[in-house]
Amino acid sequence: MAFKIASSPHLTQHNQTHTVMQRVLLCALPGVAVQCYFFGFGSLIQIILAISVALLCEAAVLFLRKRAIKSTLNDNSAMLTALLLAISIPPLAPWWVIVIGTCFAIGIVKHLYGGLGQNIFNPAMAAYVMLLIAFPVQMTTWVAPNSIALHPVGLLQSIQYIFTHMPQASIDSYQLGVDGISMATPLDTVKTSLSSGLTMQESLQNRIFADGLPVGWLWINLAYLVGGLAMLKLKLIRWQISVGVLCSLFILSSIGFILNPDSHLGPLVHLFSGATMLSAFFIATDPVTAATSLKGRLLFGALIGILVYVIRTFGGYPDAFAFAVLLANLCAPFIDYYVKPRAYGHRISH
Amino acid sequence: MLSGIIFAVIVLTLLALCFGLLLGFAAEKFKVDGDPLTDQVEALLPQTQCGQCGYPGCRPYAEAITAGDKINKCPPGGTATMEKLATLVGVEPEPLNQIEESTIKKVAFIREEECIGCTKCIQACPVDAILGAGKLMHTVISDYCTGCDLCVAPCPVDCIDMIPVKQTTKTWNWQLNSIPVTLLEKEKPC
Amino acid sequence: MLSLLEQIDSGTLWQSPGGIHPPQIKSLSNTRPIARLPLAQEYVIPVPQLGEQAILAVNIGDLVKKGTPLTQGQSATYLAVHSPTSGILVAVEERASNHASGLPVLSCIIQADGLDTWSLLDSHQDFQPLSNAEMLTRIQAAGIAGLGGAAFPTHIKLNPVSDIELLIINGIECEPYITSDDRLMREYSHDILTGVSIIQQLIGPKRIIFAVEDNKPDAIKAIKKALKRHPINSAQIRVTAVPTKYPSGGEKQLIQMLTGQEVPSGAIPAQLGMLVQNVGTVFAIKEAVLDGKPLIERVVTITGERATTPGNYWLPIGTPIEHVLSLSQTPKKPPQHIIIGGPMMGYILPQASAPIIKGTNCLLLPSDNEMLVEQQEKPCIRCGECAQVCPALLLPQQLFWHAQAKEYDKAASYNLQDCIECGCCSYVCPSDIPLVEYYRVAKSALREQSKDKQEADLAKQRFDARTQRLEEEKTAREAKQQQAASRRKANVTNKDNDVIAAAMARIKAKKDSSPSTQEITAENTAIAHTELAQKTDKKAQIAAALARAKAKKAQMATALNTDITSPEKAQLNANEGAITHIPVTDSPIVDKKAKIAAAVARAKAKKAQMATAQNTDITSPEKTQLNASEGSIAHIPVIDSPIVDKKAKIAAAVAKAKAKKSQMATALNTDITSPEKPQLNASEGSQRSITQTPVIDSPIVDKKAKVAAAVARAKAKKAQTTAAMQPQDRVTTENQTESSSEQTPVTDSLSIERPVLDKKAKIAAAVAKAKAKKAQAQQENKD
């Protein structure tokens, strides 16, 4: 009588990779919903497009790499990457933007480095940066929030815009944000205003801000914050990275605001505009590309926050999470190397 | 103009001299007395002293490698040792020139009732792992035996066997192999 | 700042890092009292120390009682083994072990007689009068090992080198499912406390902490209740409920929770002045010291969804698990796995025939959906959960990568050796990576590596020592040789002529048939027996022929002497073989005999030369070479026997012819040729007729016979080309002859008195040389 042998432990918890990814996706839903509410169905279409392209692309790459296709697709990681990329790009960006971006994220950033767990850069952010540099116009033509838009975009219209072309007005109309559909993001608006000699107070007078806070973006960020807290509650992520990001961003922006409120955005604007909450909870916390130890993660998060503030304030780009995350990704192995926990029984005092 | 050129030449020469002296001084002063290559090579060799490389022991082979001999002459070390040697000496790895011996460690065993006490194996043993005297039965101290095979051929009555070292619960190395094996099978394309 | 003991007294508990909270599932088995199972037919008691540190104390076939020691040992780490029941020790053989590998291990098989009668027990009313040494002896004799799983000999643990301030009684039992300690504490709390007081007397700690996990309230209650009634000093002892967390039962984790201290890596708790004992062990100590009962049974939890009657049982050590299964398993789909130990650290038993051993605390019989769903390893997503739960604060991820890439050195640099294999990391891993398995493989690979390194170092050391020794021997030999050469030179210049003259004179004297006074006794007797003076002429002829032969040989010998660096003695012996029988040929009995002797001697001499040639490049004890020559010497006296038949004569002639013919062939080949056989037969016949005084003691003869046999075997091996039957025949015949021939006094004296022999050999060599010169001269004269 002989038995099959397996190593201990024979018990495991049932939190597996695919369920983790699935739950992260679910936690992103409130944010996605709010984003759709403010910017129309464009984001939804982009998400569907991105997910299908991501799955196809992953299947193709796995086929080429001669790996198990079904089980790998089941881990939901490609879906999450696609979702994050899709909600990061402008909702009405042409279809090929998201297709190229997704293929780049999955095929190059993820699989060329060895697939899930092996990539050094966050695939969604790497793809976002690639798109931003390759297609700057398409990537900065954001949509005006529905509440203040002259012509809110419907579902069919969105499909039409995405798959044919956007009735693109001239660059200046987009600059002024008067064509009724496209509009610069709040951070972009501020940057443009500041560079054209306006003070911060004047910049915030733009109709994209209400009471000094960005219209729509505030709610989107709050929704992602809720999703992020849910993830913390579900123990899908640890608090270190998110807290690191938000705290460093908050502290730096507060210091800047106190020192010179005329040229610096307030901490609340920093926290609730752009991709702050999305990045702090959903993007920077990607375990594959982050530091691993708890202390390391706190450092990793803080580094992202600092970089974001520096680029937002002094750099040439209005929002900086993609760059900050990628730069921090580069530093992750370095952080891991120097922030090793002391193993049991290795206390120096003995 | 000309004086400028001459001046430049002089300055450069002086500088070159200074740095040359400095470098020379540093080279002398901070000389690293690393392990001689032979010692490093020897440390990689398995020390079975079996002579299968054609040299009378591991040290001579290490010396030969340092002198430029091939690195693929050590069957007991196997491919692993060869690769380490290749990295150390800085040459391309090459396949072993003999069939690699099975990785199972063996030790010599003398069938004692047949031993005639000829002491030939004692003389052949490179590590003095055989105990015995003339006309008295010999035995192998298995803890010292390197499994080099050298005692087998000289035995006039063929009473020496190479016996694989038996695996016990103490030496077992957790090759549960069920888990990795099933995985490998499943990794193949569907 | 409070001192540690004060903090402990105030009930402070510390945090230990990591840990998990797996489902407990203890109620499955902890509701019933500890029961017993019917006796098995056969018990298998592993005796791994047998042959190394222990010897068998009973014989196979002996009747053993329950508690009879099966082994005896002296060393400190020796762990006594006892018979768990009465019966007959039927065998000591290798049986499947209760180990993750299932590799066979030497075991005593006891056929139970069903009576289960105890051997005489040496019980004590009270342990107080016993000295520490006595108690330790009793503990060692009882074969008590840590019952928590590690099975480390308890008598060593209880004899620490440093002072123990804090004794911790480990009643944590943090593994899910297992309840054996729980039940033991509930039912035997008084006995356990007695055990604690025994340890208290042994090591005298300042404080005793009885640590129980807070998920066992009944056990805590029972211990507290017993403490009130027990004579033990309850001021020193403290029952602490530890929050439930796996793996708080680990020695290091428990110490951290109770004292906030960490056991340094690679150290043992005793270095911190602490000692941890499992409750089961404490109970066994009480049984051993007071009742004199050895450790022959333990409480085992049988649990899992497949168990029909989950609960705790007193199972004798050595009970085959098959037997337990037949009584407690749902007979459904038999080939299902059994886990020995808990679900976190237990291992799957490969063979159900393996026995219960001292460290077996649980038999887990899970159903298929209960645990161990076939899981596929997925890529690590670096989630870092493993690092959060690691109680040893390691980086399981990094360890995993290095272990997977077989970079074991790097894994070791991440403190792989501090991993306690608790399985927390694998438990939380979302990618289902069997991390612990990787670590175990890496650990054993590291162990292997360090062993190989050690062995290589040892081999190198021994090789260097040997090389040095050989070098020294060589120089010593060269010096000796030089000395000898110079002496020889001196001899040649001064005494050579004298020697030749002396030899000539002797031969002349013999020709005149006047018996020399300086001949050996054998010769004397021979001469005394005969008066065949008329054959002197013939004898002289023979002598001349012999001398010629000798000359040739001597030349060869000298040639060898110059060529090779082997000890001279080899050649001397070769010469000796020939020379020792010169007196024989001189003897006037039979000329034929002399001829035979000559032939044989020649053959032997050649053989001896062969031996020397073989030995040329090796340096061995001189005895080796003597070996070769001795055989030849042994033969000669046989030929001395007065009865010679025709056969022998023919044989001798043939042998001579052959010898001449096969100059290029090896001497050994000549030896093998069949003609020698009749000759040997002849000598055998002659042997019977000789009535010799048996002066030699038999052991020597036996040994010699053995040696001779082996030599014969060697020859047989070399003669593989000849007919298959022939060597066998030869072996037997020669065996007989040689063994009988040893009995002649000549051989005896030769082999016993080595110095004499050497001297003789030298003399013989000198004589041979002289003869050779003479023969040469004669030849020249003839020419």
Short mmCIF file of C-alpha atoms in Angstrom, two decimals, chain C residues 56 88 123 247 279 307 314 316 364 399 403 423 467 494 549 551 631 638 649 658-660 705 742 763:
data_model
loop_
_atom_site.label_atom_id
_atom_site.label_comp_id
_atom_site.label_asym_id
_atom_site.label_seq_id
_atom_site.Cartn_x
_atom_site.Cartn_y
_atom_site.Cartn_z
CA LEU C 56 21.53 -6.18 20.61
CA ILE C 88 9.38 -13.34 20.82
CA SER C 123 9.64 1.44 40.98
CA PRO C 247 3.50 28.19 15.29
CA VAL C 279 4.30 17.79 28.44
CA ALA C 307 -11.14 8.17 10.90
CA TRP C 314 -2.21 4.92 23.99
CA PRO C 316 2.79 1.09 21.94
CA LEU C 364 -4.15 12.28 10.34
CA LEU C 399 14.91 31.99 -0.51
CA ALA C 403 16.44 27.57 -4.08
CA GLY C 423 4.87 25.94 6.56
CA THR C 467 52.62 11.85 -0.39
CA ASN C 494 87.81 -7.65 0.37
CA ALA C 549 71.57 -22.38 -13.52
CA ALA C 551 74.65 -18.27 -12.27
CA GLY C 631 55.95 -20.37 -1.22
CA VAL C 638 58.97 -31.73 0.67
CA LYS C 649 61.38 -37.76 -12.01
CA LYS C 658 59.55 -26.26 -19.91
CA ALA C 659 61.47 -23.86 -17.81
CA LYS C 660 64.16 -23.58 -20.42
CA ALA C 705 47.03 -22.53 4.86
CA GLU C 742 54.64 -26.04 6.17
CA ILE C 763 74.22 -15.04 3.29
#
